[in-house]
CSV table of C-alpha atoms in Angstrom, one decimal:
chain,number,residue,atom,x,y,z
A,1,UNK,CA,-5.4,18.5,-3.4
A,2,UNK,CA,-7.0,18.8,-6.7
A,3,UNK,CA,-9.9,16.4,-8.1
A,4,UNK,CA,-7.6,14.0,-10.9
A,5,UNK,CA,-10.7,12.1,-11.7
A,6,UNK,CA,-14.4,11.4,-10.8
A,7,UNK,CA,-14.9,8.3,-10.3
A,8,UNK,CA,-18.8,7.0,-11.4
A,9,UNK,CA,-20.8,5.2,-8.4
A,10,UNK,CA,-19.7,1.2,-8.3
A,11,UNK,CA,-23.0,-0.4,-10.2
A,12,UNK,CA,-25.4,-2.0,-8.0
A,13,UNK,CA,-24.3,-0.9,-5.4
A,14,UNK,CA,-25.7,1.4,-2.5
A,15,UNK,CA,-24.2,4.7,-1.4
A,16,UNK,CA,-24.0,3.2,2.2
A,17,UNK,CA,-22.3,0.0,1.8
A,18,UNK,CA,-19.2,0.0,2.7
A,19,UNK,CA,-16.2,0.5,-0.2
A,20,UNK,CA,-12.7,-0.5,0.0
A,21,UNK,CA,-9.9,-0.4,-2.3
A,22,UNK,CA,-6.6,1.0,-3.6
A,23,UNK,CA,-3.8,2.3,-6.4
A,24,UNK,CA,-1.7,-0.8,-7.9
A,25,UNK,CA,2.0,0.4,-6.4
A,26,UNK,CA,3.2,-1.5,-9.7
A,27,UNK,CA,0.6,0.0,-12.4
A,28,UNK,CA,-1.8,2.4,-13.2
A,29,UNK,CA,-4.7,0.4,-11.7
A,30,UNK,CA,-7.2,1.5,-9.5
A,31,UNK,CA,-9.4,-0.5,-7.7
A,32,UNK,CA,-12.8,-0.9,-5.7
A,33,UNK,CA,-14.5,-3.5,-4.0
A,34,UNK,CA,-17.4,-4.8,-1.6
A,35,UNK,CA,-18.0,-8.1,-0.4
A,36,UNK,CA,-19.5,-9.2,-3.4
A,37,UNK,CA,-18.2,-6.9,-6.7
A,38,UNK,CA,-14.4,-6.0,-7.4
A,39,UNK,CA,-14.1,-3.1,-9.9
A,40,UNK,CA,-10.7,-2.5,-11.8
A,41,UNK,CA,-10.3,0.6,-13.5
A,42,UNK,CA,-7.4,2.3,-15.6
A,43,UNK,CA,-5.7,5.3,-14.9
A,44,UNK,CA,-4.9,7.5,-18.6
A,45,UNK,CA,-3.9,10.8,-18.9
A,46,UNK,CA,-6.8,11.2,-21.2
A,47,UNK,CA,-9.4,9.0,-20.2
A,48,UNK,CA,-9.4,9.5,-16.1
A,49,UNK,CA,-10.2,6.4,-14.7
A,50,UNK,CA,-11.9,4.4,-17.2
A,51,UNK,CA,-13.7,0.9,-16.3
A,52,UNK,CA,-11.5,-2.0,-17.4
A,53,UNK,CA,-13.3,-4.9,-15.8
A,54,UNK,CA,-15.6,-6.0,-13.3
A,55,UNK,CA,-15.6,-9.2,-11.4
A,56,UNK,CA,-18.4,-10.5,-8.5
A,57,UNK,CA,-18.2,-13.6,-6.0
A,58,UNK,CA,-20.9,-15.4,-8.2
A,59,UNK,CA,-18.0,-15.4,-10.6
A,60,UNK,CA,-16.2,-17.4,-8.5
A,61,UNK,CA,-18.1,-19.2,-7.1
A,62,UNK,CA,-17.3,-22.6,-8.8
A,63,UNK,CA,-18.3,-26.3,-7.3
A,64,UNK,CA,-19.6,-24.6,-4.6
A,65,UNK,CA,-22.9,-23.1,-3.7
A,66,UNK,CA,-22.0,-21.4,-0.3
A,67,UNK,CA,-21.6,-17.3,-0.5
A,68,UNK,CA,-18.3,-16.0,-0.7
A,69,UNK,CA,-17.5,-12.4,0.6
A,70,UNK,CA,-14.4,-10.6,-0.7
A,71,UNK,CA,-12.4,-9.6,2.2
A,72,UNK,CA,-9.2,-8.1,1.0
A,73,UNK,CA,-7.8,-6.8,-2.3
A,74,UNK,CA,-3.9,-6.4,-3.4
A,75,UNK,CA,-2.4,-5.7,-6.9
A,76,UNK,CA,1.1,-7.2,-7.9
A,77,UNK,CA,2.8,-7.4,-10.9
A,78,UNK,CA,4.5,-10.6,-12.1
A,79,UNK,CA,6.2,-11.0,-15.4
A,80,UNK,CA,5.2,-7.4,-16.6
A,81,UNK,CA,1.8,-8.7,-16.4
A,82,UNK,CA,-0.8,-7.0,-13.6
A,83,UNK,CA,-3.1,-9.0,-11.3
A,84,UNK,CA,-5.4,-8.9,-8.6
A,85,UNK,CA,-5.1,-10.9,-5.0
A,86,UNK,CA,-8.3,-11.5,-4.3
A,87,UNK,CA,-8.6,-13.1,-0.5
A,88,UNK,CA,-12.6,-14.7,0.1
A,89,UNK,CA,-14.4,-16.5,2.6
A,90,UNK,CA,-16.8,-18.9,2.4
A,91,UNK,CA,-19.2,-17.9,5.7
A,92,UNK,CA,-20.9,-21.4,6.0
A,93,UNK,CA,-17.9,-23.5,6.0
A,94,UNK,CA,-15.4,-21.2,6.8
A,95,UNK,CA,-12.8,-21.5,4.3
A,96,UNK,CA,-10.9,-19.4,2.7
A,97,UNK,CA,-9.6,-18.7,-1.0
A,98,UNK,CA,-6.9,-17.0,-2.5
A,99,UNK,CA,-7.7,-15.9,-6.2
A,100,UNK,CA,-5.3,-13.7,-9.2
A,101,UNK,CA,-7.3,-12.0,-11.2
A,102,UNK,CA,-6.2,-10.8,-14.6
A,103,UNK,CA,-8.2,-7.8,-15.0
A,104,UNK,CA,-7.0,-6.8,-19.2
A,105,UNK,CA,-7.8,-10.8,-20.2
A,106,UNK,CA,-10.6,-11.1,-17.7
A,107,UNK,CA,-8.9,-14.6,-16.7
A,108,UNK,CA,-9.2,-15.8,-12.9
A,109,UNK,CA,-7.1,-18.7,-11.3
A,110,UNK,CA,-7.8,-19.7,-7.7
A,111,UNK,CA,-4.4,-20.3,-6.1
A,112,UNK,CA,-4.0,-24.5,-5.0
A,113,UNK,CA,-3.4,-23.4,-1.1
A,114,UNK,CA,-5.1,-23.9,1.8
A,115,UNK,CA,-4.8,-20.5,3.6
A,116,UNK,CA,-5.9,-19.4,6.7
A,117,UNK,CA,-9.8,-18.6,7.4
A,118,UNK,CA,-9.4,-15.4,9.7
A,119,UNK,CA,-6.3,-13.4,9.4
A,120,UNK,CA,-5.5,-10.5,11.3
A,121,UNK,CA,-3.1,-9.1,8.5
A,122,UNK,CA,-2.2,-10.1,5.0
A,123,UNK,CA,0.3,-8.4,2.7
A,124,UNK,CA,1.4,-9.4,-1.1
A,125,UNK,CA,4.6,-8.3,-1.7
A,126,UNK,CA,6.4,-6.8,-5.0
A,127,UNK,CA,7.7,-8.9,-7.6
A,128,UNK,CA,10.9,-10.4,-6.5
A,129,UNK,CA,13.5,-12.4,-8.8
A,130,UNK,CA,14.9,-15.3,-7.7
A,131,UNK,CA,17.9,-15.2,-5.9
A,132,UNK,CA,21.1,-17.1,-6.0
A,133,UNK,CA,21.4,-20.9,-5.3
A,134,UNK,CA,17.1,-20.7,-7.7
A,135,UNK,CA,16.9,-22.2,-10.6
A,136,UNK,CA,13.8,-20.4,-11.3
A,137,UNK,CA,12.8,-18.4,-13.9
A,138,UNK,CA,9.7,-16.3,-13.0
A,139,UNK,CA,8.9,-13.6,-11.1
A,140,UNK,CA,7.6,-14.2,-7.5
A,141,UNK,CA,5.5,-12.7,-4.7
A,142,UNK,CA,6.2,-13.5,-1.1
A,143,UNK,CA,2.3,-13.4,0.7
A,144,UNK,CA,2.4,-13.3,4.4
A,145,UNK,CA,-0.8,-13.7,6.6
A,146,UNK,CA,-0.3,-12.6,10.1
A,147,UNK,CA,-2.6,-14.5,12.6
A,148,UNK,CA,-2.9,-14.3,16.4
A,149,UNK,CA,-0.6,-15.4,18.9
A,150,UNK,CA,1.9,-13.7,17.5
A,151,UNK,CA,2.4,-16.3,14.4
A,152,UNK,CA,2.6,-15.8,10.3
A,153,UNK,CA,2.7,-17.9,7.5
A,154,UNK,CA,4.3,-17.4,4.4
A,155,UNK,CA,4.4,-18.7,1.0
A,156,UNK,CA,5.7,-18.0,-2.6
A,157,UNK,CA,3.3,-16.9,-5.3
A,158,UNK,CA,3.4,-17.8,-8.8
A,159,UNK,CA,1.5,-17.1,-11.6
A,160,UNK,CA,2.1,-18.7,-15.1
A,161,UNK,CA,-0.4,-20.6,-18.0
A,162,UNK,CA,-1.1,-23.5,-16.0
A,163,UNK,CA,-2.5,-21.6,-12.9
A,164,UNK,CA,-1.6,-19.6,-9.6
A,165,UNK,CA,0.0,-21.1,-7.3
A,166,UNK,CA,1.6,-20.9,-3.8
A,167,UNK,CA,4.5,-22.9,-2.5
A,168,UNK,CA,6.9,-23.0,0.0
A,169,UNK,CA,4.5,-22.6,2.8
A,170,UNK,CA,6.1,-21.9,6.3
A,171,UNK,CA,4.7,-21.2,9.6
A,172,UNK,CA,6.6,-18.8,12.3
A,173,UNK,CA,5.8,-18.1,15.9
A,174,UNK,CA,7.1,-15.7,18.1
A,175,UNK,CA,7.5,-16.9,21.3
A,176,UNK,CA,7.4,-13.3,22.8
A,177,UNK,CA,4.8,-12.1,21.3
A,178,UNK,CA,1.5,-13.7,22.1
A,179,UNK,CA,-0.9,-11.0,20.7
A,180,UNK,CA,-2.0,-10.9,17.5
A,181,UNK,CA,-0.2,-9.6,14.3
A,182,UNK,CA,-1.7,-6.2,13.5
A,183,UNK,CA,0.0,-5.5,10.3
A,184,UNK,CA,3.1,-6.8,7.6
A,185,UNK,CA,5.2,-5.8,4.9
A,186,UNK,CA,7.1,-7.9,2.7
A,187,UNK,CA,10.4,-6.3,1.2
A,188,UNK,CA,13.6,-8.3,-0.4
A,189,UNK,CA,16.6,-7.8,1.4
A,190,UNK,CA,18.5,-4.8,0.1
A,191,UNK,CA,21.9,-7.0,-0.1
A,192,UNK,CA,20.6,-9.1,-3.2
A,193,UNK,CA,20.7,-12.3,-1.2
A,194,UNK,CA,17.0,-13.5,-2.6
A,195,UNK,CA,16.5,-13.8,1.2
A,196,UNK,CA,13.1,-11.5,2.2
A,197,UNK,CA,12.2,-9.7,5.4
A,198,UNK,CA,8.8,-9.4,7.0
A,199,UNK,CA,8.5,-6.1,9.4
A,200,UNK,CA,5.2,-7.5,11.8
A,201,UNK,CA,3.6,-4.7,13.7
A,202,UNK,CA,2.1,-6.1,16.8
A,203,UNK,CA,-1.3,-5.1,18.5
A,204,UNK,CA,0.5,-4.7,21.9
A,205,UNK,CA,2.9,-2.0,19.9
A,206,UNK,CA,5.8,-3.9,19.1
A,207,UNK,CA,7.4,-4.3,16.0
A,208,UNK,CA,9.6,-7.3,14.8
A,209,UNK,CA,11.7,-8.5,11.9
A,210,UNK,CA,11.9,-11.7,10.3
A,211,UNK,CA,13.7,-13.1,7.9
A,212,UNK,CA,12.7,-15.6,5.3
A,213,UNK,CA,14.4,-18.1,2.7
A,214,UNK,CA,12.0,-18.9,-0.2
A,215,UNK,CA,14.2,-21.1,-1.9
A,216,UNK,CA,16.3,-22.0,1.2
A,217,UNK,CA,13.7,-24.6,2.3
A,218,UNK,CA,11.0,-22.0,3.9
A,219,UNK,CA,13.5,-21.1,6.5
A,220,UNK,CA,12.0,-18.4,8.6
A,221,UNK,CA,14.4,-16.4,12.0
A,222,UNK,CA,13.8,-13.7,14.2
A,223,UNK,CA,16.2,-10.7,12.9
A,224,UNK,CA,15.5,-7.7,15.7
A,225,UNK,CA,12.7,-7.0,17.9
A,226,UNK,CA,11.9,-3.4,19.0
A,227,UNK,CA,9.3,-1.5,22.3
A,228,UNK,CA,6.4,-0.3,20.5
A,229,UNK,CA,5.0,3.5,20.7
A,230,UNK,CA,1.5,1.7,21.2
A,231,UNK,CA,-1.1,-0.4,19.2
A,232,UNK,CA,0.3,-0.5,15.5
A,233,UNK,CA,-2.3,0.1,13.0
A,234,UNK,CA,0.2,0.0,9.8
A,235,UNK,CA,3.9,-1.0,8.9
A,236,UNK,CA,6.1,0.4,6.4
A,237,UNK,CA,10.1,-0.6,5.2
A,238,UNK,CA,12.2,0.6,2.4
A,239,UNK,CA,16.0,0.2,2.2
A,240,UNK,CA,18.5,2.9,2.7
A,241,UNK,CA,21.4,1.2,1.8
A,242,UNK,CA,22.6,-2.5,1.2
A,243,UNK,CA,22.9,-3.0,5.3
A,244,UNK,CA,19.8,-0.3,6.4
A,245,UNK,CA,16.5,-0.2,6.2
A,246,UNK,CA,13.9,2.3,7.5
A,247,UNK,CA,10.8,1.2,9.2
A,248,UNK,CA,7.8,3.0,10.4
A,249,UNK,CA,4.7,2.6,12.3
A,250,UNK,CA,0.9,4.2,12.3
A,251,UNK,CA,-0.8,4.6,15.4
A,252,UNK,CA,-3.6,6.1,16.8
A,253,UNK,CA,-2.4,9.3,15.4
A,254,UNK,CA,1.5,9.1,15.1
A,255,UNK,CA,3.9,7.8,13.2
A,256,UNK,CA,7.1,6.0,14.4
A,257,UNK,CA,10.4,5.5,12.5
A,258,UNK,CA,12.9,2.5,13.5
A,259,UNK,CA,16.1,1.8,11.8
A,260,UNK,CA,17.0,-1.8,11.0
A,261,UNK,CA,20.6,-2.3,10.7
A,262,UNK,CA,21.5,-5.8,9.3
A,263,UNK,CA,24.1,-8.2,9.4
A,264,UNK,CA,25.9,-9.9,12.3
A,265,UNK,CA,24.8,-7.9,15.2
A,266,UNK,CA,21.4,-7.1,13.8
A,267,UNK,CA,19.2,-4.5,15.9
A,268,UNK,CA,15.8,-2.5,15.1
A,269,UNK,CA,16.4,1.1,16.7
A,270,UNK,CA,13.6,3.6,17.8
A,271,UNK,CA,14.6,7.1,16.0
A,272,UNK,CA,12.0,9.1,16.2
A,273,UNK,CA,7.9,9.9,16.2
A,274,UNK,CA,6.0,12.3,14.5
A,275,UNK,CA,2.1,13.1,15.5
A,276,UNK,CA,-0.5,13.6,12.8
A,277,UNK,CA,-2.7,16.4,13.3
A,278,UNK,CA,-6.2,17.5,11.9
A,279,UNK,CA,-6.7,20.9,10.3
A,280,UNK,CA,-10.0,21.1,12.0
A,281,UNK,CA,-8.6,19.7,15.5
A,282,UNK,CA,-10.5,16.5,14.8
A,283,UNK,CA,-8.7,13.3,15.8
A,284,UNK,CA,-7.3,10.9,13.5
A,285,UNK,CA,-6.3,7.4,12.7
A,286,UNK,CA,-3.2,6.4,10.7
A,287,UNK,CA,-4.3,4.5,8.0
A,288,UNK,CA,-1.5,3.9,5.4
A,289,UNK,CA,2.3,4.6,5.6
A,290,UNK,CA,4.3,5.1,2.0
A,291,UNK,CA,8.7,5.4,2.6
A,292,UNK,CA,10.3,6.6,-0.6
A,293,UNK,CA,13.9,5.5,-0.5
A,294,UNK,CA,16.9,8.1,-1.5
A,295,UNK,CA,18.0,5.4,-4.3
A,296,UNK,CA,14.3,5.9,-6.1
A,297,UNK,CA,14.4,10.1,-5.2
A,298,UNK,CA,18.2,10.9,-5.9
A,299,UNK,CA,18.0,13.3,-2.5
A,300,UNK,CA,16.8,12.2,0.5
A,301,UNK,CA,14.2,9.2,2.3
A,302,UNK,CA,10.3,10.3,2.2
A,303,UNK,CA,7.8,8.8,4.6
A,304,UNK,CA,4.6,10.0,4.0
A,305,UNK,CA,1.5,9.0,5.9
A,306,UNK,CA,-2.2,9.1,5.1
A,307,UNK,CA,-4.3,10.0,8.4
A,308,UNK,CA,-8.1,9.8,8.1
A,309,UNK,CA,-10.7,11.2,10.6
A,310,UNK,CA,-12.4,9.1,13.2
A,311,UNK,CA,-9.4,8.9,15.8
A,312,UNK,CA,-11.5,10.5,18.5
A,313,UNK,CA,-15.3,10.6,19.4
A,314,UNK,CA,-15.0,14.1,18.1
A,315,UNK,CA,-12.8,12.9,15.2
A,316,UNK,CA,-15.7,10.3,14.6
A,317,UNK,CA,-18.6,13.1,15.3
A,318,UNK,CA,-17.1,14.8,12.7
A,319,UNK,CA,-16.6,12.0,10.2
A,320,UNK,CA,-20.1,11.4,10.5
A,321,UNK,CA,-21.3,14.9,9.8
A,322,UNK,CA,-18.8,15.1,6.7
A,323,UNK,CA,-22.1,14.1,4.2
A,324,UNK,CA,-23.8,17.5,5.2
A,325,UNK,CA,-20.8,19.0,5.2
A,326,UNK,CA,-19.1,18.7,2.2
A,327,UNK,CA,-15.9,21.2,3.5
A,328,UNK,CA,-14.7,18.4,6.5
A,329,UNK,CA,-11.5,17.1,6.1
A,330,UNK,CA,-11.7,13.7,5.6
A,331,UNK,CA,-8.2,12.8,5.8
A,332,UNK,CA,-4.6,14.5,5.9
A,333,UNK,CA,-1.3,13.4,4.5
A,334,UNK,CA,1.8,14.4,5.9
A,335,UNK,CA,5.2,13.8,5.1
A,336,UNK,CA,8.8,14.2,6.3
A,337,UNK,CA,12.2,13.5,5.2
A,338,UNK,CA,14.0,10.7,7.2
A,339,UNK,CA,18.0,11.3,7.9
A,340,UNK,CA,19.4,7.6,8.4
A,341,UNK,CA,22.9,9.4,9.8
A,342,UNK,CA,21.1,12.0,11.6
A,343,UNK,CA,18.5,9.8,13.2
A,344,UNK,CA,15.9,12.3,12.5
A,345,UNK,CA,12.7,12.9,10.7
A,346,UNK,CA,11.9,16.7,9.2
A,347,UNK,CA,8.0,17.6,8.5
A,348,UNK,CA,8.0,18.9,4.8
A,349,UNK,CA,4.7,19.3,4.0
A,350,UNK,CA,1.0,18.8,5.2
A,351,UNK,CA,-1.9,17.9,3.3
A,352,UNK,CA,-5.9,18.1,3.9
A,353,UNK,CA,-8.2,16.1,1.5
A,354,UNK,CA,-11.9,17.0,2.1
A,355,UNK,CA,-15.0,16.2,1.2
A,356,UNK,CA,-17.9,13.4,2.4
A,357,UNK,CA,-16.5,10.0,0.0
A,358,UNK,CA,-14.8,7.5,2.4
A,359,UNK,CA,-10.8,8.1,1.8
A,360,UNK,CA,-9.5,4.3,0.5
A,361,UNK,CA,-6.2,4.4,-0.1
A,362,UNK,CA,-2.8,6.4,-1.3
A,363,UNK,CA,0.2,6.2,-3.6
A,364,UNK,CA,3.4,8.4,-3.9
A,365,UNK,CA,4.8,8.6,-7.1
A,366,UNK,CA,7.4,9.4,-9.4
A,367,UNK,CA,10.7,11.6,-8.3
A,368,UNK,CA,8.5,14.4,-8.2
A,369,UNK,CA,6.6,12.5,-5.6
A,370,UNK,CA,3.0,13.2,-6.8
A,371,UNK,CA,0.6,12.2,-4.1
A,372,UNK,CA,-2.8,9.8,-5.2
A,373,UNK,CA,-5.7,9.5,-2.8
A,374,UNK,CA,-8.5,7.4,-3.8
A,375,UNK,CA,-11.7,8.4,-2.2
A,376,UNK,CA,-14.9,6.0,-3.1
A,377,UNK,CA,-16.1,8.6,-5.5
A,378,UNK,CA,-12.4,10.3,-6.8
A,379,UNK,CA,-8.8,10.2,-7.4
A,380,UNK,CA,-6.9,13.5,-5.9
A,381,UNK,CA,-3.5,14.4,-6.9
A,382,UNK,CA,-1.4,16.2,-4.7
A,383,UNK,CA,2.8,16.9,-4.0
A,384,UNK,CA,4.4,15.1,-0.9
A,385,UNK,CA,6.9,18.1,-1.1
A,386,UNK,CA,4.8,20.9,-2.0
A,387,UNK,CA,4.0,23.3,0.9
A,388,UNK,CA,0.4,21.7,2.3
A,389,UNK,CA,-3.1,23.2,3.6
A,390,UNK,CA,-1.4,23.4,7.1
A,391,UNK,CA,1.1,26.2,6.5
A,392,UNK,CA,4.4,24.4,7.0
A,393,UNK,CA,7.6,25.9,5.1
A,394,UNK,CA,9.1,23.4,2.4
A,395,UNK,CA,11.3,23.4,-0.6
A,396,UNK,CA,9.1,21.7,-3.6
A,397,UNK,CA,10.7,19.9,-6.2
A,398,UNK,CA,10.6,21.4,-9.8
A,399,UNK,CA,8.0,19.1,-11.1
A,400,UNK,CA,5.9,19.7,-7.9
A,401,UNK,CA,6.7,23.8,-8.5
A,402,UNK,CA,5.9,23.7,-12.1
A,403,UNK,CA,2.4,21.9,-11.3
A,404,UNK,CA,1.5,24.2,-8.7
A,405,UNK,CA,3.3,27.3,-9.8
A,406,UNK,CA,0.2,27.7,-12.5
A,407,UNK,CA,-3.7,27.5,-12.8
A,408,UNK,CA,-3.8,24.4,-14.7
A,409,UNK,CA,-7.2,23.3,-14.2
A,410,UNK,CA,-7.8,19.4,-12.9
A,411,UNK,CA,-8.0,17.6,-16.0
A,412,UNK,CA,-4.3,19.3,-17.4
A,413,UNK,CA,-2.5,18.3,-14.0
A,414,UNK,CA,-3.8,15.2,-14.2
A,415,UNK,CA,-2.4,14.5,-17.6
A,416,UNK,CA,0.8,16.4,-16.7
A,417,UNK,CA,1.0,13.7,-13.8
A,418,UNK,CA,0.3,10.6,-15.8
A,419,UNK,CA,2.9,11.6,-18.5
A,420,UNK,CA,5.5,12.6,-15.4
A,421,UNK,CA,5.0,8.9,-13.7
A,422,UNK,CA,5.2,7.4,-17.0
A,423,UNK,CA,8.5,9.1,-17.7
A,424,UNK,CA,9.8,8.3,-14.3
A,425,UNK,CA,8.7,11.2,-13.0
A,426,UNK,CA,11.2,13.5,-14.8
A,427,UNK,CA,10.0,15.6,-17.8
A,428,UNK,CA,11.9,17.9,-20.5
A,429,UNK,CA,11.1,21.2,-19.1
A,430,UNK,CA,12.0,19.9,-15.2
A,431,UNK,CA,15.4,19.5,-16.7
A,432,UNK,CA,15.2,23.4,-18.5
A,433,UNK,CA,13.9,24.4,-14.7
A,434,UNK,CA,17.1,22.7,-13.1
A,435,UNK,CA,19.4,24.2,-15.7
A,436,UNK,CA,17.9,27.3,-15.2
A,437,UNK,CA,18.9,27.3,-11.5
């Protein structure tokens, strides 16, 4: 992968404390944050990543004089307007805060909810529109804690002048499950119903489907349940067609895909599993899982999965060591192409990002499917289809040739990228390539 951006050191703060963070899947945001500063930045062809705001928990910490510590970070777009979930816990009296934070006006809202204190999972979903039977307006988020004993809670974001706010609260517990909920996605139903389906990945390795009503009075069932392939450390969906979606699972250092078939006689299938490997034997961990759907690529459903090191002792031994030695690979990202009628998953490419900065987060996009790993130092740009570090054989897409066909230096591709994502991720001369066979 080549270096998109440098990234300057978060003010203030230490090389050693820990950094977290991530790429808005709705925007060109990139974010950073410890438990007491959240940095936004911007993402321009031109500029890199330029600083667009900075917000700490003194900021917020209003009528109260107890520390807050910001856990957990999302971005979501409403209303063609960006924002940041913050999630905070006061440590003394152990409460806990939801936050939107507008990071171009600088404006903050603490969302009127009493929300869980520890839990073992949160996701903010997309926007969503309201759906039929709403007479409502605005755009929504669904945001879904997942808690132990095998229970979530769900609620309905809004954001508009007079505050943030989230309603429709609902609580859900599955019976079966009594472990705790590892991680969730939110996705709308593909059928246009304005019904939403939570995908829970369980810490005993199974994975469950749920569906919820956010204008049908907080109504929350049990859609499919599924065997795990072991502790699940992330969950993934995306629609393949109106009745199908794909769903996949990280673990320790594999990646599982499940179909969901909807509808009367609903049922969550194990298709297939993949294992992420390390180009320097090192074990991994599956961190973050990205699915592509064929309705967004024209061509065919792309799971791609960021792996970082740390899954073994050695895996960790050599994490450690990655400061004095800059050449480690610090994480890899693989991806395959998922066949829904097939029941099969093809490795396309494979991926090694290296270098000492702790690996934060990634984003796939555009129909060229340009890769974006945010390290705590630098944004990489990669090709999910583009023939990887580890040697496998795969067909790139134009765009994906025409980066890596020529020595542009860093700074070109990056623009080359920014212009592709914010042309959909076609540009002029892919369409010259393509008519040029």
């Amino acid at each position: 992968m080549d270096i998109g951006a440098d990234i300057a050191q978060l003010p203030g703060v230490d090389r050693s404390e820990p950094v977290s963070g991530g790429l808005g899947d709705s925007s060109n945001l990139l974010y950073r944050h410890t438990s007491t500063l959240l940095e936004v930045r911007s993402l321009g062809a031109l500029s890199g990543a330029e600083a667009l705001a900075t917000l700490s928990t003194t900021q917020l910490q209003v009528n109260t004089v107890e520390d807050l510590e910001i856990v957990l970070v999302q971005q979501v777009t409403l209303n063609r307007t960006a924002y940041l979930v913050i999630f905070a816990r006061e440590q003394l009296s152990e409460t806990a805060r939801l936050y939107t934070f507008e990071p171009f006006t600088l404006g903050v809202h603490r969302v009127a909810a009493t929300v869980p204190y520890r839990p073992s999972a949160l996701h903010v979903s997309a926007a969503m529109a309201a759906g039929r039977g709403s007479s409502c307006e605005w755009e929504f988020a669904v945001v879904c804690f997942g808690l132990d004993q095998g229970r979530v809670l769900l609620g309905n974001l809004t954001v508009d002048a007079d505050g943030s706010q989230l309603t429709g609260i609902t609580k859900f517990a599955m019976d079966a499950h009594r472990c705790a909920v590892a991680d969730v996605r939110v996705v709308a139903r593909p059928d246009g119903s304005g019904r939403v389906l939570a995908l829970l990945g369980m810490a005993s390795g199974s994975v469950a489907a749920a569906e919820y009503e956010p204008f049908g009075g907080g109504r929350v069932s049990l859609v499919a349940t599924a065997a795990g392939k072991g502790p699940v450390a992330c969950i993934a969906a995306a629609a393949v067609d109106e009745a199908r979606l794909v769903v996949c699972t990280g673990h320790a250092a594999s990646v599982a895909a499940y179909s969901l078939e909807l509808g009367a006689h609903a049922a969550l299938t194990h298709v297939a599993t993949q294992t992420v490997r390390s180009d320097d034997d090192g074990g991994v961990e599956v961190r973050d899982i990205q699915i592509i759907d064929a309705r967004e690529t024209a061509s065919a459903v792309v799971v791609a999965a960021l792996a970082t090191s740390g899954g073994s002792e050695r895996g960790a031994r050599r994490a450690r060591a990655a400061a004095a030695e800059p050449g480690a690979v610090a994480a890899v990202v693989s991806a395959w192409t998922y066949d829904a009628a097939a029941g099969a998953m093809d490795a396309v490419s494979r991926q090694a990002t290296r270098g000492a900065d702790a690996v934060l987060a990634m984003r796939v996009s555009g129909r060229a499917l340009q890769v974006e790993v945010v390290t705590a130092r630098r944004l990489l740009l990669g090709d999910a289809l583009a023939g990887g570090s580890g040697g496998e054989p795969s067909r790139a897409r134009a765009g994906g040739e025409w980066l890596d066909g020529f020595a542009y230096p860093p700074q070109v591709r990056g623009a080359v990228g920014e212009q592709r994502r914010r042309m959909d991720g076609e540009l002029f001369v892919d369409l010259l390539l393509r008519a040029g066979g």
